[in-house]
Tab-separated table of C-alpha atoms and ligand atoms in Angstrom:
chain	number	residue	atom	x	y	z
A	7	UNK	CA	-6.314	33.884	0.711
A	8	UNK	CA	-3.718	35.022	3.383
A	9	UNK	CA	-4.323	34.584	7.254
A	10	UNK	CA	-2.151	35.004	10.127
A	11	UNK	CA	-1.738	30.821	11.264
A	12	UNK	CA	-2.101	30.569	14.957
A	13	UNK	CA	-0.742	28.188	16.813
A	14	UNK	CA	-2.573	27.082	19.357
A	15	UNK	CA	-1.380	24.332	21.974
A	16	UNK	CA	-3.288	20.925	22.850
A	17	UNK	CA	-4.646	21.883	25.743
A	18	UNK	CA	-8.219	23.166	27.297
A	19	UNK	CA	-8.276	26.508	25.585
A	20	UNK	CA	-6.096	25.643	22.961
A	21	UNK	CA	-8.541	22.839	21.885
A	22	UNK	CA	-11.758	24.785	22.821
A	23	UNK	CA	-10.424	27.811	19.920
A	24	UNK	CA	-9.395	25.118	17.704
A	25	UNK	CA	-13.264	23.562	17.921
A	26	UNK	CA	-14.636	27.675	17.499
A	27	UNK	CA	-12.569	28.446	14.849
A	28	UNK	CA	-13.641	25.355	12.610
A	29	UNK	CA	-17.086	26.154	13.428
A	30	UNK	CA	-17.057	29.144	12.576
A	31	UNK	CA	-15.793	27.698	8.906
A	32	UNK	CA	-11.813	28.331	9.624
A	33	UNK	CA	-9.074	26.019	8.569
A	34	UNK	CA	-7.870	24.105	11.567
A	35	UNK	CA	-4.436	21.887	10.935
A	36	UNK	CA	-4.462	19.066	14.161
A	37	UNK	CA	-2.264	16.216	14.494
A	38	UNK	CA	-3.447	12.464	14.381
A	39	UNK	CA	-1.536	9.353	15.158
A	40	UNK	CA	-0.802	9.271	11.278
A	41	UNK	CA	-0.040	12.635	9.941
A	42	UNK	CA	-1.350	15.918	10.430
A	43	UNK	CA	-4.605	16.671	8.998
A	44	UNK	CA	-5.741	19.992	7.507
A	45	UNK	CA	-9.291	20.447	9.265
A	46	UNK	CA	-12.427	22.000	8.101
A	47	UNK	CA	-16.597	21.501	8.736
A	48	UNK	CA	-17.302	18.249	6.665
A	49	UNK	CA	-20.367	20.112	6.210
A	50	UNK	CA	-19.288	23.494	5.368
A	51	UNK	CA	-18.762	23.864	1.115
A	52	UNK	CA	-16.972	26.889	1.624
A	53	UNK	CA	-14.650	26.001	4.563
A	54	UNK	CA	-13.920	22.746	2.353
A	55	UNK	CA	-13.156	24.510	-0.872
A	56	UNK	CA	-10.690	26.431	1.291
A	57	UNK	CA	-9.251	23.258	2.215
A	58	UNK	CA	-8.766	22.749	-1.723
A	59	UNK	CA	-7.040	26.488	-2.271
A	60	UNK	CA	-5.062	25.636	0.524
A	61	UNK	CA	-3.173	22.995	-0.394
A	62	UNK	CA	-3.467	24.177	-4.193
A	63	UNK	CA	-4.992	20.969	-4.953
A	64	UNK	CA	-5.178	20.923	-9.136
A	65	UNK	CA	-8.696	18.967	-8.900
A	66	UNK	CA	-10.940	18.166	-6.038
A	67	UNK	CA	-10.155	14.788	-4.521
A	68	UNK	CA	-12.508	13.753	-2.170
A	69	UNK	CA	-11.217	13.692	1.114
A	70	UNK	CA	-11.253	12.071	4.386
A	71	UNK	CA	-13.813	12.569	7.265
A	72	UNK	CA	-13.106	12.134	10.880
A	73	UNK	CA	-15.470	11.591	13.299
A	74	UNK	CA	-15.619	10.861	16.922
A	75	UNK	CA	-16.699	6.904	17.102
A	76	UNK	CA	-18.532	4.927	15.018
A	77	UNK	CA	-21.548	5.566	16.089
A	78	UNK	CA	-20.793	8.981	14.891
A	79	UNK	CA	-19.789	7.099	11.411
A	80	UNK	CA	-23.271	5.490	10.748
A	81	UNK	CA	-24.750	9.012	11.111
A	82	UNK	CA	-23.650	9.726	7.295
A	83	UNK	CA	-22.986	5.925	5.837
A	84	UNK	CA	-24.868	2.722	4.762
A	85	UNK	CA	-23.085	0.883	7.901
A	86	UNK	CA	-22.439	-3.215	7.135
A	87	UNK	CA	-21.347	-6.133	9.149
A	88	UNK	CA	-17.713	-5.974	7.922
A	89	UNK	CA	-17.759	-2.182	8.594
A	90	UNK	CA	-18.864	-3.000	12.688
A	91	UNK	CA	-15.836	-5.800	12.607
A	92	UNK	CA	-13.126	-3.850	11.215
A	93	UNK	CA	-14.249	-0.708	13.001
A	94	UNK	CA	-14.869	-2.666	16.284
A	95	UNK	CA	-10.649	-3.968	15.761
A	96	UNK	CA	-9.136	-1.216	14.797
A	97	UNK	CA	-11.320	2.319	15.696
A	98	UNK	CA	-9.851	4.675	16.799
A	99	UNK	CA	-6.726	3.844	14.639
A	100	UNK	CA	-5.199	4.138	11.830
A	101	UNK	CA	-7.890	2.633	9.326
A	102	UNK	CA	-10.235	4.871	6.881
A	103	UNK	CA	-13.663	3.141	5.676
A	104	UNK	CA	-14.851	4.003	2.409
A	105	UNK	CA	-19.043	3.555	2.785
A	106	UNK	CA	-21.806	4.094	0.663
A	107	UNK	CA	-23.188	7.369	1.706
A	108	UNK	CA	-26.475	7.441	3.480
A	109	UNK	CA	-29.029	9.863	1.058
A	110	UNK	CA	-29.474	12.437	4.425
A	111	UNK	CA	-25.706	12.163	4.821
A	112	UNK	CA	-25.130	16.295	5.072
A	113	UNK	CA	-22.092	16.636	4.379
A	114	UNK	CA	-21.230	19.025	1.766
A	115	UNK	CA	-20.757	17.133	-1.952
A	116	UNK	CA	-16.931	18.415	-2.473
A	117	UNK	CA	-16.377	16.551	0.328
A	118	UNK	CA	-16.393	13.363	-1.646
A	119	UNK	CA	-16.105	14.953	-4.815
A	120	UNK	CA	-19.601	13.662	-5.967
A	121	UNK	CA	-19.247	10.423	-5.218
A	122	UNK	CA	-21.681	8.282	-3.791
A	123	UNK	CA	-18.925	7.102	-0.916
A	124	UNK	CA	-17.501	8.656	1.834
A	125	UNK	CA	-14.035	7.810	3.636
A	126	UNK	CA	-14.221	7.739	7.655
A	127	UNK	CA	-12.183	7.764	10.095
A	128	UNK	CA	-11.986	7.861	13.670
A	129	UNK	CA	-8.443	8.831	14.721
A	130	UNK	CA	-6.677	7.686	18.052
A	131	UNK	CA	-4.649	10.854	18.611
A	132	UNK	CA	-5.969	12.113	22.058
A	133	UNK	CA	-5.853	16.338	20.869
A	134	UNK	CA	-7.629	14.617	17.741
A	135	UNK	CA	-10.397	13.085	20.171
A	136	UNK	CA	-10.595	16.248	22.379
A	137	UNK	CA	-10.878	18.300	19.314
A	138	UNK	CA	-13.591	16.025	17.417
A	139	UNK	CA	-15.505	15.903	20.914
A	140	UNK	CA	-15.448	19.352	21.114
A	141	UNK	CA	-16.368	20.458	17.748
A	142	UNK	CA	-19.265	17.819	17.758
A	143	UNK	CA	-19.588	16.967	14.326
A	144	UNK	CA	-17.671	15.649	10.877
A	145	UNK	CA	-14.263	17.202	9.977
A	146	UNK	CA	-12.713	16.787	6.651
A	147	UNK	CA	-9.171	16.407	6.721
A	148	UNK	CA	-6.779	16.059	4.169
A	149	UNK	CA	-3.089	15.864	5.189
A	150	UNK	CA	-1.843	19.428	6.178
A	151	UNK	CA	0.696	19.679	3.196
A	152	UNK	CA	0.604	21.899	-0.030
A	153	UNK	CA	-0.486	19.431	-3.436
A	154	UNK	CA	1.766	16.918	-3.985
A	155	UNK	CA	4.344	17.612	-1.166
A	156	UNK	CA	5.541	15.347	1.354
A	157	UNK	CA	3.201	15.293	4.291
A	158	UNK	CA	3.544	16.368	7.973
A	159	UNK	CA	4.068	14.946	11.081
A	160	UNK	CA	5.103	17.528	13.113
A	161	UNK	CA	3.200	21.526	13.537
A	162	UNK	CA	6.296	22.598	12.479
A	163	UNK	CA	6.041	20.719	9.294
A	164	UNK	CA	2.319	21.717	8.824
A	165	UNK	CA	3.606	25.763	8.753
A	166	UNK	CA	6.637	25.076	6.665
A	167	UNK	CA	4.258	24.300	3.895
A	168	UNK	CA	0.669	25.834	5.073
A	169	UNK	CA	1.632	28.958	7.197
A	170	UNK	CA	-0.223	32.070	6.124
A	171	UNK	CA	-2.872	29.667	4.275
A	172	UNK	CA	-4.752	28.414	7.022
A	173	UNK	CA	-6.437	30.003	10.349
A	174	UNK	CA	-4.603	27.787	13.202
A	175	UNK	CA	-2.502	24.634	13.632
A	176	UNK	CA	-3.210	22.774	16.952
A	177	UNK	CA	0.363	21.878	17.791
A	178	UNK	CA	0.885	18.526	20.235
A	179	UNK	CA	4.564	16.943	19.315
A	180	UNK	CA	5.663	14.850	16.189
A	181	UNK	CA	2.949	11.722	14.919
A	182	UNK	CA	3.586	8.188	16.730
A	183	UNK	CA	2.677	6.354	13.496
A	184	UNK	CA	4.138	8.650	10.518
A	185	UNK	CA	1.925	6.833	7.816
A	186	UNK	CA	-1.659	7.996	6.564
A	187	UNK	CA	-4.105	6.017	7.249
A	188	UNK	CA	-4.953	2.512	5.105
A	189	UNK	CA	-7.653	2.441	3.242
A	190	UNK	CA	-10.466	0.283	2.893
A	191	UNK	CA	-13.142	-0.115	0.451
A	192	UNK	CA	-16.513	-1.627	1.328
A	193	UNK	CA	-18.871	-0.317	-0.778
A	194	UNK	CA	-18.359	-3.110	-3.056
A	195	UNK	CA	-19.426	-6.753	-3.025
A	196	UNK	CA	-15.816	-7.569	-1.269
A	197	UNK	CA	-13.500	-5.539	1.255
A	198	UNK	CA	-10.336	-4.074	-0.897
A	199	UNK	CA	-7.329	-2.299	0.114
A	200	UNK	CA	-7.464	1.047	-1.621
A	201	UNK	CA	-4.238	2.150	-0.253
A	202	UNK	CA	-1.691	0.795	2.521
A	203	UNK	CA	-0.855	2.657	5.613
A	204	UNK	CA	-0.363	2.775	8.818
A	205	UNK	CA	-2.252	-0.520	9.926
A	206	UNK	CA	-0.532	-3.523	8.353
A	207	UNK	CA	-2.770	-5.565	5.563
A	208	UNK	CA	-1.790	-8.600	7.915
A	209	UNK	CA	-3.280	-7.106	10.701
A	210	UNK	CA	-6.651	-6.411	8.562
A	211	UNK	CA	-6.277	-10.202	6.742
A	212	UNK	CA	-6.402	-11.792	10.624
A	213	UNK	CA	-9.773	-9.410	11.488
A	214	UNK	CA	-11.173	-10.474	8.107
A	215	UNK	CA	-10.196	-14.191	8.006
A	216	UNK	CA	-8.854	-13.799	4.061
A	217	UNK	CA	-7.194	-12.669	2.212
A	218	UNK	CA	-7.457	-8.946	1.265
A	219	UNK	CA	-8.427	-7.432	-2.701
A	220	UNK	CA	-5.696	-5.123	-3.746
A	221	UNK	CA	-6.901	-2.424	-6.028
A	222	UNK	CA	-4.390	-2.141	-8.916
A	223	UNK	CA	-3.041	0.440	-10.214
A	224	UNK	CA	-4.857	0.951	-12.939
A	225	UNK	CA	-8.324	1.227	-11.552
A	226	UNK	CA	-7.351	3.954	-8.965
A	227	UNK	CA	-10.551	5.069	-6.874
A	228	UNK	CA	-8.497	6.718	-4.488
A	229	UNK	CA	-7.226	9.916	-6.068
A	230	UNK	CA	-4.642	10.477	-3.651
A	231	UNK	CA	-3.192	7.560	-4.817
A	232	UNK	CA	-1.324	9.940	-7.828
A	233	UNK	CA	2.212	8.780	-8.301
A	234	UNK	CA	4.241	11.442	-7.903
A	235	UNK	CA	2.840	12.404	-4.128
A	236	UNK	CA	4.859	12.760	-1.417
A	237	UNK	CA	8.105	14.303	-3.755
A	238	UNK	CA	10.556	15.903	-2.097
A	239	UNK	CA	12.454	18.779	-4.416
A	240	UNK	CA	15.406	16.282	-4.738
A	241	UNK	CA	15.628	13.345	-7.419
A	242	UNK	CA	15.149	9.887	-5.421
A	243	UNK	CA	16.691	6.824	-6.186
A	244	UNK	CA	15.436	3.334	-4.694
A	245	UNK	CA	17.054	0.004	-3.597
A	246	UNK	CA	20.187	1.590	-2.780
A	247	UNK	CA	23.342	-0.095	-0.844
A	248	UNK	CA	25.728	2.962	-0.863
A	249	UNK	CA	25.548	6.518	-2.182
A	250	UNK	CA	27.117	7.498	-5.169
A	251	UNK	CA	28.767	10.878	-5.839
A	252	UNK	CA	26.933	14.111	-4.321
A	253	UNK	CA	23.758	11.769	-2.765
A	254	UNK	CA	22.472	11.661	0.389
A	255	UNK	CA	21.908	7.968	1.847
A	256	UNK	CA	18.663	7.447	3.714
A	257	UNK	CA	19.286	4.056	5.350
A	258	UNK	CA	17.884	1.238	7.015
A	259	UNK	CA	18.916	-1.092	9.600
A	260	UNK	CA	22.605	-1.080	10.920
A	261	UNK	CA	24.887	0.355	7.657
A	262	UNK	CA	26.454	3.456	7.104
A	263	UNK	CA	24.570	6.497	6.044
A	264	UNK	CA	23.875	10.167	6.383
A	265	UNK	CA	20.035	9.216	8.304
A	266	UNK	CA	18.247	6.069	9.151
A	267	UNK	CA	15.033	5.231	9.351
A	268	UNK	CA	15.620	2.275	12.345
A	269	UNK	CA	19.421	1.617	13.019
A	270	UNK	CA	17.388	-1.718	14.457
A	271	UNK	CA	15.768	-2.731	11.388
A	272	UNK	CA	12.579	-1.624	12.791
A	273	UNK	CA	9.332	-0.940	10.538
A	274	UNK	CA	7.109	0.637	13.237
A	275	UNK	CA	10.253	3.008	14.354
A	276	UNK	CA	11.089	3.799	9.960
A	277	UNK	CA	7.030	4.544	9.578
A	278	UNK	CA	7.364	7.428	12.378
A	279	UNK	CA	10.586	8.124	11.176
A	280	UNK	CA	9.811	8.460	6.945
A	281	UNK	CA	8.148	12.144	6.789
A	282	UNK	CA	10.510	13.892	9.203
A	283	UNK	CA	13.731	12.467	7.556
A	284	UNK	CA	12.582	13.250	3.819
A	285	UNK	CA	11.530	16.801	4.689
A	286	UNK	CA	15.336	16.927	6.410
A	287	UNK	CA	16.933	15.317	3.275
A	288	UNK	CA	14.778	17.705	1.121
A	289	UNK	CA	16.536	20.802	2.777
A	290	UNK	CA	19.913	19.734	1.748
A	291	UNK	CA	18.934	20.174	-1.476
A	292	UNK	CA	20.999	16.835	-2.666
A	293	UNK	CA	19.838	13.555	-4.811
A	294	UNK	CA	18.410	11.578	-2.371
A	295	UNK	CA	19.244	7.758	-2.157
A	296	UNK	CA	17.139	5.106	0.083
A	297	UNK	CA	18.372	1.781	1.456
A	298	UNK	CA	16.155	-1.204	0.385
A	299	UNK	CA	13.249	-1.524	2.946
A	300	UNK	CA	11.550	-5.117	3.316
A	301	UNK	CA	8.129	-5.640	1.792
A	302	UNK	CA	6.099	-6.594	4.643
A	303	UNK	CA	3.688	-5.313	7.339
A	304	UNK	CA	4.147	-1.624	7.551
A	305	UNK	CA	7.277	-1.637	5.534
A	306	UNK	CA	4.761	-2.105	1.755
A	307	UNK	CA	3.431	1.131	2.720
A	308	UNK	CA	6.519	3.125	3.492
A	309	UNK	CA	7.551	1.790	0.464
A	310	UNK	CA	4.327	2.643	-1.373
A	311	UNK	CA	5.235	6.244	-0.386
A	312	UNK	CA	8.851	5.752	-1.028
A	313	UNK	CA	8.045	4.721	-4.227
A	314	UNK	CA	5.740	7.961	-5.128
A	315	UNK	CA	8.755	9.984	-3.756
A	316	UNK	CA	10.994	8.440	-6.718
A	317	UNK	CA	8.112	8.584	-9.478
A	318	UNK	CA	9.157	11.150	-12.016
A	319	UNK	CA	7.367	14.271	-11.886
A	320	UNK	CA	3.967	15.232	-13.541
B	20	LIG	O1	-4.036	9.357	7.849
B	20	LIG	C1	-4.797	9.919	7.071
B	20	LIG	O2	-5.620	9.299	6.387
B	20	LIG	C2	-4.688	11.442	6.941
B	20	LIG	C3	-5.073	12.026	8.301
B	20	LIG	C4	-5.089	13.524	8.306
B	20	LIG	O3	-6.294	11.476	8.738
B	20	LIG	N1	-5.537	11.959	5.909
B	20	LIG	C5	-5.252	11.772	4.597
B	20	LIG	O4	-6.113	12.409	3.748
B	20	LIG	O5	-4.310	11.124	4.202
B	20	LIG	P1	-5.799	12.672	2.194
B	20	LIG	O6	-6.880	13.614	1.684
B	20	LIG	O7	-4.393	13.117	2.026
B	20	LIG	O8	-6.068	11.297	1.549
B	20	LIG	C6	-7.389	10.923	1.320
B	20	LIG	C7	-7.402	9.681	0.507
B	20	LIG	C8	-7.191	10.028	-0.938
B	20	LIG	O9	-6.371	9.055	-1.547
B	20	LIG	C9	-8.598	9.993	-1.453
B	20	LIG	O10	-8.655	9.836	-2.804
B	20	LIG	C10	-9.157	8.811	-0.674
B	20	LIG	O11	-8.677	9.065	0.615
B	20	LIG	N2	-10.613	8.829	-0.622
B	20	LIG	C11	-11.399	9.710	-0.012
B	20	LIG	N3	-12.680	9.443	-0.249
B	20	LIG	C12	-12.723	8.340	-1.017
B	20	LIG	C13	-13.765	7.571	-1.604
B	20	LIG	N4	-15.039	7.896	-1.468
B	20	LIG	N5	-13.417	6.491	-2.338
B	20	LIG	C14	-12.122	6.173	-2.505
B	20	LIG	N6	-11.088	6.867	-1.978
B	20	LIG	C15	-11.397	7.937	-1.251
B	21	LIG	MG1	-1.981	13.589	1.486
């Protein structure tokens, strides 16, 4: 499938063709405060498969939906009482809910891949909320990044990897947060973190009042959660004080290197910082070495992703 991909600015027109086209069963990249999403009709099967050729997806993951509010969300789930708390924190925002789907849910079953759950969100992004507004109903979203490739927070990112694949990219400026969204399950008898992201599990603990499930590694529910995602071309190498011979250092906090995530030490400044600097590491087309970044708040999921980066290749 080729197309010529538009771009089409954030604002009144820009959004209004944006909400057309994806109505009309296009493929609609858009930014959100985490990454940009690849956009199609939640309830379209045949915009959402091209959502799957798109990104050359080997198997069909299901994907995320985004919606306007959460009133919008009980429209397709089995809502509960920790659903309305963590959705009354942290909506819009950075947080997906995986929900037991509701049996007239609509939406079309590659969507979530035949399972009986759905993931929601409601991003924060304001061309997100314009564009979800305006389109009136469910949009599956994906990050806008071929298979297995680092994602993107910028529309120039998005047509690096995507352009000539997809109908339009709604283009408003590089992603405040840099990190997809965290997961959480509550479909089960107990809320667990199916995969860290741009809210902090701390943040989710103090909303909850415990302590958060961790879904291991082993029973992975969330597809996405692959090792081996988010790989630049390079090799990576972790924990790393200094470079050695033809490497590139990606740093963090004050120390000589070639980029750096936060000169300050800063975690929220590294998140919106991670994407951009591996896609400009992965042009020089050297071994890539990262700094040690500290395991806590958002710093376990940049180095969740960090850590995919370095996994060797499937
Ligand atoms: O920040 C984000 O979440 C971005 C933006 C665009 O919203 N979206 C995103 O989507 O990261 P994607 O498709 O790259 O990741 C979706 C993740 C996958 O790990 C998928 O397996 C998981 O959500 N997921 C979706 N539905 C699920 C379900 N029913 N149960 C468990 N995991 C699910
Ligand atoms: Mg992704």
């Amino acid at each position: 499938m080729t197309h010529e991909t538009q771009t089409l600015k954030a604002d009144p027109a820009g959004i209004a063709e944006a909400a057309r086209r994806l109505a009309d069963g296009e493929l609609v990249a858009f930014p959100t405060e985490t990454v940009y999403g690849l956009g199609a009709d939640a309830r379209n099967g045949r915009a959402v498969a091209g959502v799957f050729a798109a990104k050359g997806r080997p198997d069909f993951n299901p994907l995320i939906v985004h919606v306007g509010d959460a009133d919008a969300a009980r429209r397709y789930v089995v809502w509960n009482d920790t659903a309305e708390v963590l959705a009354s924190a942290f909506w819009p925002g950075p947080l997906s809910l995986v929900l037991q789907l509701r049996s007239d849910h609509g939406l079309s079953p590659l969507v979530t891949a035949g399972l009986p759950t759905v993931a929601l969100r409601v991003p924060a992004h304001p061309a997100a909320r314009k564009l979800l507004r305006a389109f009136d109903g469910p949009v599956a979203a994906p990050s806008a990044n071929p298979s297995g490739r680092i994602s993107p927070t910028s529309a120039a990112h998005v047509l690096e990897g995507m352009a000539g694949r997809i109908n339009a990219v709604l283009d408003d400026g590089p992603c405040s947060v840099g990190l997809e969204s965290t997961i959480v399950g509550l479909a089960g008898p107990a809320p667990r973190l199916l995969r860290a992201g741009g809210l902090p599990q701390e943040a989710l603990e103090a909303a909850l009042g415990g302590a958060l499930g961790v879904e291991s590694s082993e029973e992975i529910v969330a597809p996405g959660q692959l090792l081996s995602h988010y790989a630049p071309r390079a090799s990576v190498r972790l924990n790393a004080q200094t470079s050695r011979g033809d490497e590139v250092l990606l740093g963090f906090g004050p120390m000589p290197c070639d980029l750096n995530l936060s000169q300050s030490g800063d975690l929220t400044e590294a998140a919106a910082n991670l994407f951009d600097q591996l896609h400009q590491l992965d042009h020089m087309d050297r071994p890539i070495a990262v700094a040690p970044v500290p395991e806590h708040g958002l710093g376990r999921a940049i180095n969740d992703r960090l850590r995919r980066a370095a996994a060797p290749r499937g």
